[in-house]
Short mmCIF file of C-alpha atoms and ligand atoms in Angstrom, two decimals:
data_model
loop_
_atom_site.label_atom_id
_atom_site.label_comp_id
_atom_site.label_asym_id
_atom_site.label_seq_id
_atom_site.Cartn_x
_atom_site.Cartn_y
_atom_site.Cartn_z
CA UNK Q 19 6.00 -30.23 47.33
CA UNK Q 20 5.75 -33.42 49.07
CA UNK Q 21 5.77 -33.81 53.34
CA UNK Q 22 7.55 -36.20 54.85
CA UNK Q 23 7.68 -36.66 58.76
CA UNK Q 24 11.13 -37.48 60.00
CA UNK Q 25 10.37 -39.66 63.13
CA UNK Q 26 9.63 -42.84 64.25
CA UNK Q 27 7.63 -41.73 67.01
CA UNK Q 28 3.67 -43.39 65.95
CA UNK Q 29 1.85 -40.79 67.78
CA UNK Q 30 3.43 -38.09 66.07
CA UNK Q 31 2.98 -39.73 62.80
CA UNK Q 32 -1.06 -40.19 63.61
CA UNK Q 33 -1.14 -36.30 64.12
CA UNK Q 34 0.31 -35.42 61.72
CA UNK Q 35 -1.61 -37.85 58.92
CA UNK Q 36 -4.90 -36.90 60.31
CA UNK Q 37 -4.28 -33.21 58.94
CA UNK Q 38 -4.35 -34.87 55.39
CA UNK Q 39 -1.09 -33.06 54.35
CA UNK Q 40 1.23 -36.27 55.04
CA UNK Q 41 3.00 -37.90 52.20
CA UNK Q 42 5.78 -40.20 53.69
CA UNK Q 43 7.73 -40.76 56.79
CA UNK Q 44 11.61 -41.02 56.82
CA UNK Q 45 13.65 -42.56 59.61
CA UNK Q 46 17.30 -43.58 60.57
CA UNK Q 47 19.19 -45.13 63.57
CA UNK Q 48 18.82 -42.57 65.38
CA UNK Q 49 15.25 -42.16 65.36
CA UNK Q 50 14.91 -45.91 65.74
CA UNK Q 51 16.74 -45.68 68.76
CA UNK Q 52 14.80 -42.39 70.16
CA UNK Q 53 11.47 -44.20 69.51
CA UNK Q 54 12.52 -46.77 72.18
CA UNK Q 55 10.53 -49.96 70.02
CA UNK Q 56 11.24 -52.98 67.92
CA UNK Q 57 13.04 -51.76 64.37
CA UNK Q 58 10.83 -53.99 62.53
CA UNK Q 59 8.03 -53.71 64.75
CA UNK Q 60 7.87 -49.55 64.33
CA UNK Q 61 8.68 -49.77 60.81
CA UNK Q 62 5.63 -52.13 59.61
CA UNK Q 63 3.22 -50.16 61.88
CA UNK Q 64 4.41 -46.99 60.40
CA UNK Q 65 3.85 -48.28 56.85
CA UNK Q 66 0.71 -49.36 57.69
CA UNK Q 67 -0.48 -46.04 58.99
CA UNK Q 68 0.72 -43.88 55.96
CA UNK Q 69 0.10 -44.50 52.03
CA UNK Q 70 3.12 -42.94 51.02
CA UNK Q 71 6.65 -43.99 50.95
CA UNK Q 72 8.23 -44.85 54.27
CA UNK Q 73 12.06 -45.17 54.69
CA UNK Q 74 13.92 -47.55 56.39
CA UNK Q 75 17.76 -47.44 57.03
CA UNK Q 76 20.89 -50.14 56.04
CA UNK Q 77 23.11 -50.37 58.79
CA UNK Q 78 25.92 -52.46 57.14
CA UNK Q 79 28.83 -50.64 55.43
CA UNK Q 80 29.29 -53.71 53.01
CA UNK Q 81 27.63 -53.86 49.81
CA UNK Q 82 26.90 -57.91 50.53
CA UNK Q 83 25.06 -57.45 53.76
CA UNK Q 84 23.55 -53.68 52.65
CA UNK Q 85 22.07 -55.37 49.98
CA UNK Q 86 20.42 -58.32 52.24
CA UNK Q 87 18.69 -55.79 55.09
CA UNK Q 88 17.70 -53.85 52.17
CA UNK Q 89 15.95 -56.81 50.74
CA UNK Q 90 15.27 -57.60 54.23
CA UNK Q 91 13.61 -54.09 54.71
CA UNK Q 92 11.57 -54.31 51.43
CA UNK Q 93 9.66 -56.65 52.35
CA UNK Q 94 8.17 -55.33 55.40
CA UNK Q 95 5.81 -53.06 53.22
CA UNK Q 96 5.54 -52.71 49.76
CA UNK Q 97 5.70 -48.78 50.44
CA UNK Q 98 9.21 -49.22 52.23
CA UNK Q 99 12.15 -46.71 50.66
CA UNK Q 100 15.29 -48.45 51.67
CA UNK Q 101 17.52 -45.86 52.61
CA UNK Q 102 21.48 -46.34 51.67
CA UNK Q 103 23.90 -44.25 52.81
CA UNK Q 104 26.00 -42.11 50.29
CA UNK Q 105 29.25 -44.48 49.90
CA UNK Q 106 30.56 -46.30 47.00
CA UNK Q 107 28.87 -49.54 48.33
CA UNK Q 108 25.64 -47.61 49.14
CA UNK Q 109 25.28 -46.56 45.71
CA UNK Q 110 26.33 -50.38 44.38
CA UNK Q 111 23.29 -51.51 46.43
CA UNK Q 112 21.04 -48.20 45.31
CA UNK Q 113 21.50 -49.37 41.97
CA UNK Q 114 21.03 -53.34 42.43
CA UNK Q 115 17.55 -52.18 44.52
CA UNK Q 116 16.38 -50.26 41.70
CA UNK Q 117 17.10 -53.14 39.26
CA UNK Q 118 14.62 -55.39 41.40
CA UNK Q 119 11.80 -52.32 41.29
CA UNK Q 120 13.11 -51.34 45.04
CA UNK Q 121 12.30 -47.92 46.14
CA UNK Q 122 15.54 -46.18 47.80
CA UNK Q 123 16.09 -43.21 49.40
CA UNK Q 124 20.04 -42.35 49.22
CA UNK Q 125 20.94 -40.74 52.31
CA UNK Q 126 23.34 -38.48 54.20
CA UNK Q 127 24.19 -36.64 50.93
CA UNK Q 128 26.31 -33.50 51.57
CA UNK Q 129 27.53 -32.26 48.27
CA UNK Q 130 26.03 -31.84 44.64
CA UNK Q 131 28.47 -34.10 43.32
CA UNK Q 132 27.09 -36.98 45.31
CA UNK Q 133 23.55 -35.88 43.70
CA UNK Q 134 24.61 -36.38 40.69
CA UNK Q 135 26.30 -39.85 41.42
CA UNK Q 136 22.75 -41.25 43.49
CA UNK Q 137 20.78 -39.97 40.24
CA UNK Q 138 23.27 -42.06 38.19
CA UNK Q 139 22.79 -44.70 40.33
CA UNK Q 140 18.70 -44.86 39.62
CA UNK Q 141 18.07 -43.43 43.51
CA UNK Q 142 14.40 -42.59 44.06
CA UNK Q 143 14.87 -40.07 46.69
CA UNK Q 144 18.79 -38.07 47.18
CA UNK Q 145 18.77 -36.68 50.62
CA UNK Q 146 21.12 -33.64 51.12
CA UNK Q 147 21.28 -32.33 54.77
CA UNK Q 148 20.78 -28.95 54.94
CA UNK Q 149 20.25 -28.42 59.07
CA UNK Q 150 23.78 -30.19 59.50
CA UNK Q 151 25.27 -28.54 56.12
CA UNK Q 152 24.50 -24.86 58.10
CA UNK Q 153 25.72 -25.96 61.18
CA UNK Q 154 29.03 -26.34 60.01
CA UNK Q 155 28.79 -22.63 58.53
CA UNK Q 156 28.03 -23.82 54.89
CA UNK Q 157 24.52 -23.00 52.71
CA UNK Q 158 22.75 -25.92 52.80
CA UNK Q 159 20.38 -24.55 50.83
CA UNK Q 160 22.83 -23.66 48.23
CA UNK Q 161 23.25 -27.43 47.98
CA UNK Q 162 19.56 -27.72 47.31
CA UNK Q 163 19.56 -25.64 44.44
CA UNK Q 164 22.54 -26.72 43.14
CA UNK Q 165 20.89 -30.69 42.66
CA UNK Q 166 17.77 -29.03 41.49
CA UNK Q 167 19.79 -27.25 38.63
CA UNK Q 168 21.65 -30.51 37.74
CA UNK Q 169 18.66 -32.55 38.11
CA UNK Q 170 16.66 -30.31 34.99
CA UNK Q 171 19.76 -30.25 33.19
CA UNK Q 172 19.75 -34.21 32.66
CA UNK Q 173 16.16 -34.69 33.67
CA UNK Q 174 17.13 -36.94 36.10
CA UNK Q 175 14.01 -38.78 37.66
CA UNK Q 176 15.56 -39.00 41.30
CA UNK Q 177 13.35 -37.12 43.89
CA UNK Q 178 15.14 -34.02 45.94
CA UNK Q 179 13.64 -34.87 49.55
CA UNK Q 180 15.54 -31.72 51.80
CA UNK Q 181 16.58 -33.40 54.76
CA UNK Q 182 18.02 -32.48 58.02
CA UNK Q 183 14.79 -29.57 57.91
CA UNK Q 184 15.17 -27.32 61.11
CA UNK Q 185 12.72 -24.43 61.14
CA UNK Q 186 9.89 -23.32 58.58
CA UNK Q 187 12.19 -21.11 56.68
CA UNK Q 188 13.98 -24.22 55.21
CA UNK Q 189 10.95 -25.48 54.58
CA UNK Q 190 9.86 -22.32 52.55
CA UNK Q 191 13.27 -22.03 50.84
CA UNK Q 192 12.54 -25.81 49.46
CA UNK Q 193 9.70 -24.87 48.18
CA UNK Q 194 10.76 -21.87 46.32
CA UNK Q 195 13.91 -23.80 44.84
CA UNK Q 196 11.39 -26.65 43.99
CA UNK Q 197 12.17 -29.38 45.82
CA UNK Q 198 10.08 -32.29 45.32
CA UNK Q 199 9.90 -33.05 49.22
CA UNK Q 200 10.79 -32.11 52.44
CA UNK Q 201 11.19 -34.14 55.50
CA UNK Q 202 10.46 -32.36 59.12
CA UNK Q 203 9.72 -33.65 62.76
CA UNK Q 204 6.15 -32.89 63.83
CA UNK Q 205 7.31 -29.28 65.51
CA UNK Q 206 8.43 -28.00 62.59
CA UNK Q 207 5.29 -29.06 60.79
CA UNK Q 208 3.09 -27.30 63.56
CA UNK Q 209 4.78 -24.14 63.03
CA UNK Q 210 4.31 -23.73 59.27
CA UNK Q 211 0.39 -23.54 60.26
CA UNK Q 212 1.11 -20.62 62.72
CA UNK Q 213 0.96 -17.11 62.06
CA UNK Q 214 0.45 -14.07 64.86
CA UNK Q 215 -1.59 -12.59 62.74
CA UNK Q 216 -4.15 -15.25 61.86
CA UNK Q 217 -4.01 -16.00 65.53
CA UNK Q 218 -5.05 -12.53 66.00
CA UNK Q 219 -7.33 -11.64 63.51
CA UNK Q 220 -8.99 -14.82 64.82
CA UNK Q 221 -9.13 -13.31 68.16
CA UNK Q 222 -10.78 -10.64 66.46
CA UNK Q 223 -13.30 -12.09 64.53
CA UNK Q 224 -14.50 -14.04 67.92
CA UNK Q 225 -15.07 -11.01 69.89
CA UNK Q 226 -16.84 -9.33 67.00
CA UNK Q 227 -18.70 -12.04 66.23
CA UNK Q 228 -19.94 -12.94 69.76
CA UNK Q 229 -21.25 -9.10 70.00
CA UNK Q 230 -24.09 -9.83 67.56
CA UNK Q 231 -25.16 -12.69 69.16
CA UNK Q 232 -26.03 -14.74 65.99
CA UNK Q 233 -25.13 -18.38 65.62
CA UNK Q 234 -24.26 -20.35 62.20
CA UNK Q 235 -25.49 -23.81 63.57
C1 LIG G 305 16.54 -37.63 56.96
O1 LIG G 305 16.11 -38.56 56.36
C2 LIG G 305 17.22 -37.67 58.25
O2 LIG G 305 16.58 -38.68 58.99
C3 LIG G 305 17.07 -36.41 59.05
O3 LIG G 305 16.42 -35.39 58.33
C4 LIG G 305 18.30 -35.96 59.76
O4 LIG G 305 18.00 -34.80 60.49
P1 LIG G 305 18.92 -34.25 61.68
O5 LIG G 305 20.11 -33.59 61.07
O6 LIG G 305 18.04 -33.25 62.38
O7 LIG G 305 19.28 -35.44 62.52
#
């Protein structure tokens, strides 16, 4: 399974690439606006920083001007994802960004249904919401393996990236439903390396190892 950070804060994005685990960065509005910089600006250093795909967000509702920043994102990198909300028109301009060889990532996706309709549409990445799918008391991972079974059925190309990621269980859950990626902020990515009882057995293995006084270097 692929990682994906979901911020546009640079500093956590450096982190998190030096571990070598990072395959992609996603982004929206609301990142934009929490990262406090230039959209274009934060956007072309991003995709400079990472190799994989990094996704920018439409901010039009119209398919005419969704279709222009989309162009107008696309350009800023050649490994932008323009991401497209899940509307009719979002899916008209999914499907006219493919034709040109545009990456998209189809966003805010909250039912199986709409899967199915962004992997008719020729979207590279769906992205269902499971964080904001629980928090209004439904399964969001449910969702997940609901576009996973309709994906195989039709062998649909378009990439599940779980969105919306909260904690290292959803993370896990992905995995086992076989998602192909899964975006997170930086916490969340922290955690998954963190268990008590590495941290203890480490402790362990230092006191141990300092009683016999011999050194590796
Ligand atoms: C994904 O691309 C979205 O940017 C993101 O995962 C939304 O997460 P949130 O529900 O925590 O805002």
């Amino acid at each position: 399974m692929k990682f994906f950070l979901d911020t546009a804060n640079i500093d956590e994005i450096r982190e998190a690439n030096a571990t070598g685990l990072l395959d992609g960065v996603t982004t929206n509005p609301s990142l934009i606006k929490k990262a406090g910089r230039d959209f274009f600006e934060v956007i072309a250093e991003i995709a400079n920083e990472v190799d994989g795909p990094v996704s920018a967000e439409t901010v039009s509702h119209d398919h005419e001007t969704m279709l222009k920043e989309g162009f107008k994102c696309a350009e800023i990198a050649d490994n932008i994802a323009v991401k497209v909300p899940l509307t009719l028109n979002g899916l008209k301009t999914c499907k006219a960004l493919r034709a040109e060889g545009i990456m998209v990532n189809v966003t805010l996706c909250f039912s199986a249904n709409q899967a199915l309709l962004a992997a008719k549409a020729g979207a590279s990445f769906i992205s269902p919401f499971v964080g904001r799918h629980d928090d209004v008391g439904f399964d969001g991972m449910e969702l997940i393996s609901d576009i996973r079974t309709i994906y195989d059925n039709y062998d649909f190309g378009t990439e599940i990236l779980v969105a919306s990621v909260r904690h290292p269980t959803h993370v896990l859950d992905s995995a086992l439903i076989g998602a192909d990626v899964a975006t997170f902020p930086w916490d969340v990515m922290k955690k998954l390396f963190n268990h008590p009882l590495t941290t203890n057995g480490l402790a362990g293995f230092d006191k141990d190892w300092a009683a016999t006084g011999f050194s590796i270097l």
